[in-house]
Amino acid sequence: MTYQTANISIEKSESTKINSVDFSKLDFGKVFTDHMFVCDFENGEWQEPKIMPYQAMTFEPSARVFHYGQAVFEGMKAYKDHEGKVFLFRPKQNFERINKSAERLSMPAFPENYFFEGLEELLKLDNDWIKPGLGNSLYIRPFVIATEPAISASPASMYRFMIICSPAQSYYNSPVRVLVAEHYSRSANGGVGAAKAAGNYAAQFYPTSLAQKEGFHQIIWTDADTHTYLEEAGTMNVFFRVNDTLITAPVSDRILDGITRKSIIQLAEDLGIKCDVRPVKVEEIKKAAKDGSLKEVFGAGTAAVISEISAFQHKEELFEISGAEDSYAKLFKQTLLNIQYNVSEDKHGWRRAVK
Ligand SMILES: *Cc1c(COP(=O)(O)O)cnc(C)c1O
């Protein structure tokens, strides 16, 4: 069946894969819903957006994305409450950020009405894939790639914007052990660290795999210049709790402006928890770990919401973090989940209902 909304042409899938999916055993990002959103940029403008059955696509081998990595993405989620209402969490932030990332990679901005109409229609079609209950969600992956078949090293004139969706489950995640970077860096001043650029991730895989061989799950990235400041944990922003004060690094060219991070900073203010946004020295955190004032360390990002860090190693020295009885990590996670799942009041207007 095909039909048309204000801006989008929709081809509905004739069947659904949903019955073949075991929602109690989901591997993150492996199963995709029945539909996807696609919009091409050609002749200097975005063409008519389409929703179609999720399917493989063909590209010329010379498509620029394969050669120069001109690709950016977003990660967001849809949540369902117990009455079956679906919500997004601060989606305007994702929309603005993908265009900021695109600008840094010399790619055209995507129109806001297409982004939100596309999302709404997609979520309507694949509504059954969003399961209610804390921890169940639909992970949404908008992304843009350079499709122009030409391998000269310059920005492309053709792009494809897409949204694909994958059911996810992430209520509980066990604490992780991290290694503080001393040699490798994920970003540099003037670089692309603040953009959700595909290449940032590719560049992290190798150093992370080395850390994994040493028994760590992730790397805490430090500043590229001196490796003396703690910046991000894997692909998450990172918070430290020293006594009862939270500390997190300010966003910059090198640090991604995470939506979970900024929500936690706001919630801390609401809850009367002091949160210092300032550069965080490796040495001060080691000292705090030694004298017992380091209570918690946690990563913050859409995928896991909050990921507790139970140990970190720096220059062969290992520090275990015992965790606090009145865990801030758990408090922030629960507070965020309650807002996301329409359980609690949303005084900042972060939820956006999907009609
Ligand atoms: C996506 C991402 C984050 C987290 O951002 P959220 O908006 O909270 O999901 C943090 N750091 C990096 C490097 C990221 O790519």
PDB file of N, CA, C and O in Angstrom, residues 10 17 20 60 89 170 284 295 337 343 347:
ATOM      1  N   ILE A  10       4.690   7.327   1.304  1.00  0.00           N
ATOM      2  CA  ILE A  10       4.848   6.166   2.171  1.00  0.00           C
ATOM      3  C   ILE A  10       4.480   4.881   1.449  1.00  0.00           C
ATOM      4  O   ILE A  10       3.387   4.763   0.874  1.00  0.00           O
ATOM      5  N   LYS A  17       8.064  -8.334  10.335  1.00  0.00           N
ATOM      6  CA  LYS A  17       9.034  -9.310  10.848  1.00  0.00           C
ATOM      7  C   LYS A  17       8.876  -9.488  12.345  1.00  0.00           C
ATOM      8  O   LYS A  17       9.602 -10.245  12.970  1.00  0.00           O
ATOM      9  N   SER A  20       9.003 -12.704  14.447  1.00  0.00           N
ATOM     10  CA  SER A  20      10.214 -13.521  14.511  1.00  0.00           C
ATOM     11  C   SER A  20      11.225 -12.972  15.528  1.00  0.00           C
ATOM     12  O   SER A  20      12.304 -13.508  15.684  1.00  0.00           O
ATOM     13  N   GLU A  60      27.043   3.098  -5.622  1.00  0.00           N
ATOM     14  CA  GLU A  60      28.217   2.869  -6.454  1.00  0.00           C
ATOM     15  C   GLU A  60      29.440   2.738  -5.550  1.00  0.00           C
ATOM     16  O   GLU A  60      29.526   3.407  -4.516  1.00  0.00           O
ATOM     17  N   PHE A  89      12.481  11.988  23.730  1.00  0.00           N
ATOM     18  CA  PHE A  89      13.103  12.780  24.786  1.00  0.00           C
ATOM     19  C   PHE A  89      13.991  13.858  24.150  1.00  0.00           C
ATOM     20  O   PHE A  89      14.966  13.529  23.473  1.00  0.00           O
ATOM     21  N   SER A 170      17.577  -1.921  27.884  1.00  0.00           N
ATOM     22  CA  SER A 170      18.816  -1.594  28.583  1.00  0.00           C
ATOM     23  C   SER A 170      18.564  -1.153  30.002  1.00  0.00           C
ATOM     24  O   SER A 170      19.099  -0.164  30.451  1.00  0.00           O
ATOM     25  N   GLU A 284      43.702  14.831  40.231  1.00  0.00           N
ATOM     26  CA  GLU A 284      42.773  15.108  41.341  1.00  0.00           C
ATOM     27  C   GLU A 284      41.832  13.932  41.577  1.00  0.00           C
ATOM     28  O   GLU A 284      41.449  13.654  42.713  1.00  0.00           O
ATOM     29  N   LYS A 295      33.486   9.062  45.262  1.00  0.00           N
ATOM     30  CA  LYS A 295      32.375   8.156  45.585  1.00  0.00           C
ATOM     31  C   LYS A 295      31.870   7.415  44.357  1.00  0.00           C
ATOM     32  O   LYS A 295      31.494   6.251  44.459  1.00  0.00           O
ATOM     33  N   LEU A 337      14.635   8.133  33.641  1.00  0.00           N
ATOM     34  CA  LEU A 337      13.712   7.127  33.105  1.00  0.00           C
ATOM     35  C   LEU A 337      12.267   7.514  33.414  1.00  0.00           C
ATOM     36  O   LEU A 337      11.387   7.385  32.559  1.00  0.00           O
ATOM     37  N   VAL A 343       6.292   8.710  33.605  1.00  0.00           N
ATOM     38  CA  VAL A 343       5.908   8.279  34.942  1.00  0.00           C
ATOM     39  C   VAL A 343       5.847   9.489  35.864  1.00  0.00           C
ATOM     40  O   VAL A 343       5.023   9.571  36.760  1.00  0.00           O
ATOM     41  N   LYS A 347       8.918  18.872  34.238  1.00  0.00           N
ATOM     42  CA  LYS A 347       8.792  20.323  34.399  1.00  0.00           C
ATOM     43  C   LYS A 347       9.601  21.127  33.389  1.00  0.00           C
ATOM     44  O   LYS A 347       9.348  22.300  33.198  1.00  0.00           O
TER      45      LYS A 347
END
